[in-house]
JSON list of C-alpha atoms in Angstrom, two decimals:
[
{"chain": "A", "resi": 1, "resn": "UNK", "atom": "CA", "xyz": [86.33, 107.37, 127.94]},
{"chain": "A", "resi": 2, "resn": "UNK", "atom": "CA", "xyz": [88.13, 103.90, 127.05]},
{"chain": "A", "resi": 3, "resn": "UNK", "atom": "CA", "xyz": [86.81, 101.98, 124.00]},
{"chain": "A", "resi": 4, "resn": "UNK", "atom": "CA", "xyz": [88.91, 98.65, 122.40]},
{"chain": "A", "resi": 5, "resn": "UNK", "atom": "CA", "xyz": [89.67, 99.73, 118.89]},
{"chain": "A", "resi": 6, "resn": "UNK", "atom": "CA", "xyz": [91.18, 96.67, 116.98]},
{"chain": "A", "resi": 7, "resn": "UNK", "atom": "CA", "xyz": [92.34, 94.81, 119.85]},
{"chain": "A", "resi": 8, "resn": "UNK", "atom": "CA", "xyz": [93.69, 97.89, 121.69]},
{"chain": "A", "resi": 9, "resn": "UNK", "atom": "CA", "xyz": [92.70, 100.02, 124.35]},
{"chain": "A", "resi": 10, "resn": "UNK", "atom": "CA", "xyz": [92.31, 104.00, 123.20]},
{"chain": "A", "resi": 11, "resn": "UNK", "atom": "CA", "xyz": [91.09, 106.94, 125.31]},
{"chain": "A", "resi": 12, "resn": "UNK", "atom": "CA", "xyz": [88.73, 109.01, 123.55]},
{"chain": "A", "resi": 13, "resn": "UNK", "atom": "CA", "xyz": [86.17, 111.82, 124.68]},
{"chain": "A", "resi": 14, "resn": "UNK", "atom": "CA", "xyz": [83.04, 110.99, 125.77]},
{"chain": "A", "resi": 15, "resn": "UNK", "atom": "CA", "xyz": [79.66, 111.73, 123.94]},
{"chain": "A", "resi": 16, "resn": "UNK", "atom": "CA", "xyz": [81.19, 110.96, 120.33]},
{"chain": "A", "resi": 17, "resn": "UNK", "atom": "CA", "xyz": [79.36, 108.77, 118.15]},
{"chain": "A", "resi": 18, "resn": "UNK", "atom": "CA", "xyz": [80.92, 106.83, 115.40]},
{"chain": "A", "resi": 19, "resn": "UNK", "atom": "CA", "xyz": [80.76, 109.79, 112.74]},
{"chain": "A", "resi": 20, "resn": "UNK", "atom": "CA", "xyz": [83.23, 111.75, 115.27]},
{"chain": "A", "resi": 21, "resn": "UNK", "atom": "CA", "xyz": [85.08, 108.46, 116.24]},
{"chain": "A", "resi": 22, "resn": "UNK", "atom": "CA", "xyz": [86.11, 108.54, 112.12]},
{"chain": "A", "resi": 23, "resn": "UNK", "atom": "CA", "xyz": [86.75, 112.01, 111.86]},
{"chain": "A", "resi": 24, "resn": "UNK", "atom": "CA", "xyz": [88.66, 111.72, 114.86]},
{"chain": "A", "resi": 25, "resn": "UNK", "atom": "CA", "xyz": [91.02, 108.81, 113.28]},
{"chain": "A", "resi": 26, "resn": "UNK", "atom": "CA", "xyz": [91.48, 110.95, 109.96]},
{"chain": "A", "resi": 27, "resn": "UNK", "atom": "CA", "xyz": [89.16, 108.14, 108.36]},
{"chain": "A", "resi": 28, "resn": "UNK", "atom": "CA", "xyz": [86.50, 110.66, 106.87]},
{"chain": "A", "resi": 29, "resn": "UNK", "atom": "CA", "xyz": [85.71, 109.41, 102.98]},
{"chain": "A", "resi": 30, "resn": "UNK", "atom": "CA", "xyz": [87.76, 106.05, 103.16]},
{"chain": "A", "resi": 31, "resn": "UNK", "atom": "CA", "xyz": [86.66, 103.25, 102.67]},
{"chain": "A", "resi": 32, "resn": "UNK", "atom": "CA", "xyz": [85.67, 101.71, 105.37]},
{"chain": "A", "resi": 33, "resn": "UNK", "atom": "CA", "xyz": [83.91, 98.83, 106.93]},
{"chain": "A", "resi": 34, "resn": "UNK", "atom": "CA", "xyz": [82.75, 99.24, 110.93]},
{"chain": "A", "resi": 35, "resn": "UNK", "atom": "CA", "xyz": [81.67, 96.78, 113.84]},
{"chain": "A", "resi": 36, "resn": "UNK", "atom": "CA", "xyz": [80.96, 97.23, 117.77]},
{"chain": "A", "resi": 37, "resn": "UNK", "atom": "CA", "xyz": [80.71, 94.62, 119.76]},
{"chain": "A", "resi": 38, "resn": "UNK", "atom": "CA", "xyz": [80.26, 92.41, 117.07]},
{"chain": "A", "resi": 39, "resn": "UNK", "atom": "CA", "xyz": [77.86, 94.07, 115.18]},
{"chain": "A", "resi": 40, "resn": "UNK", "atom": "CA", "xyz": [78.31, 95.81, 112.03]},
{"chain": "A", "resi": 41, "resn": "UNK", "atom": "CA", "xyz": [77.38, 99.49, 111.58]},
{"chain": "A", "resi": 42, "resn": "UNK", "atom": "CA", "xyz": [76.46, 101.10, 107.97]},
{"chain": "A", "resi": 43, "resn": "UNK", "atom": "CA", "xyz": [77.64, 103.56, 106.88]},
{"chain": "A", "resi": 44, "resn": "UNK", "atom": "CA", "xyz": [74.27, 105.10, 106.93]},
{"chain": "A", "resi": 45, "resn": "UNK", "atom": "CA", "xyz": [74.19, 104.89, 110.84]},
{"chain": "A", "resi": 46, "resn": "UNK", "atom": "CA", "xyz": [77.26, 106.21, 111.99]},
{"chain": "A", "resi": 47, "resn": "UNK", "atom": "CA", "xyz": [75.90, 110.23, 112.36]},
{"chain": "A", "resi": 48, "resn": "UNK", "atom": "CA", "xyz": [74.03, 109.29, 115.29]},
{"chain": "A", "resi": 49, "resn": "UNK", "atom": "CA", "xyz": [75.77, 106.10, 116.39]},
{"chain": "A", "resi": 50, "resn": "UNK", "atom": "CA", "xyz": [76.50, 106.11, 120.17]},
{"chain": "A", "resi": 51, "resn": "UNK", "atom": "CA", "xyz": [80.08, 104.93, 121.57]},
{"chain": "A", "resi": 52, "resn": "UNK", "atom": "CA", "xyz": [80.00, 103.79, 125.23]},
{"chain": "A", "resi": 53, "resn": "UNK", "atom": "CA", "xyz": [82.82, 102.88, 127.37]},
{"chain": "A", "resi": 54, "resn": "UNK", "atom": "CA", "xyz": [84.24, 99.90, 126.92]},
{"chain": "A", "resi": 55, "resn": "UNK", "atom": "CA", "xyz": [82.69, 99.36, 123.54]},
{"chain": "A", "resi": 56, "resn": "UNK", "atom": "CA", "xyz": [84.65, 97.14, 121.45]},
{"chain": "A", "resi": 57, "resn": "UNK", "atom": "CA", "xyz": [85.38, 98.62, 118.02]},
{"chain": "A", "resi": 58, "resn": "UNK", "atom": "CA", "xyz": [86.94, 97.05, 114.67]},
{"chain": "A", "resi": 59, "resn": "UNK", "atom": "CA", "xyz": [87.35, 99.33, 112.05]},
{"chain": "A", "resi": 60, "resn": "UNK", "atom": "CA", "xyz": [88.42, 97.41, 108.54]},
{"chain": "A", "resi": 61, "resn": "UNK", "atom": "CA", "xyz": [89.81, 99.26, 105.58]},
{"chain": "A", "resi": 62, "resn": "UNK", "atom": "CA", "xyz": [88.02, 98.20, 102.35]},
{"chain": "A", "resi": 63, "resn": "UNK", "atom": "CA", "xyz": [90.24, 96.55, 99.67]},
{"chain": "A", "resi": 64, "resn": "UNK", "atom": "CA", "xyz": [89.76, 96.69, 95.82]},
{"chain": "A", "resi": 65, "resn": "UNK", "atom": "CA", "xyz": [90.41, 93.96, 93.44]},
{"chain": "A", "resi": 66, "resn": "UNK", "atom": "CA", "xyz": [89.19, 91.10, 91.53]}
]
């Protein structure tokens, strides 16, 4: 199934939700911040989170600092 991740179009299987979507990137235990379709998912959500086609996906890595 197509989704837009960051800007850019990526094939990935279907039925994955956004748990499997990170796993899938090597993203498991980063830090993280997620939307789709403009929306922001917690982190709390994404076991369970459906991807459909054509979803639009931004996936932000968390920076430290002060």
């Amino acid at each position: 199934m197509q989704i837009y991740l960051n800007g850019e179009e990526k094939q990935i299987p279907a039925n994955l939700d956004m748990a499997g979507l990170i796993g899938l990137l090597e993203l498991t235990g980063q830090r993280i911040a997620v939307e789709v379709n403009e929306e922001l998912v917690p982190r709390s959500s994404f076991e369970g989170h459906p991807i459909m086609a054509n979803d639009r996906v931004e996936i932000i890595h968390a920076v430290g600092g002060g």
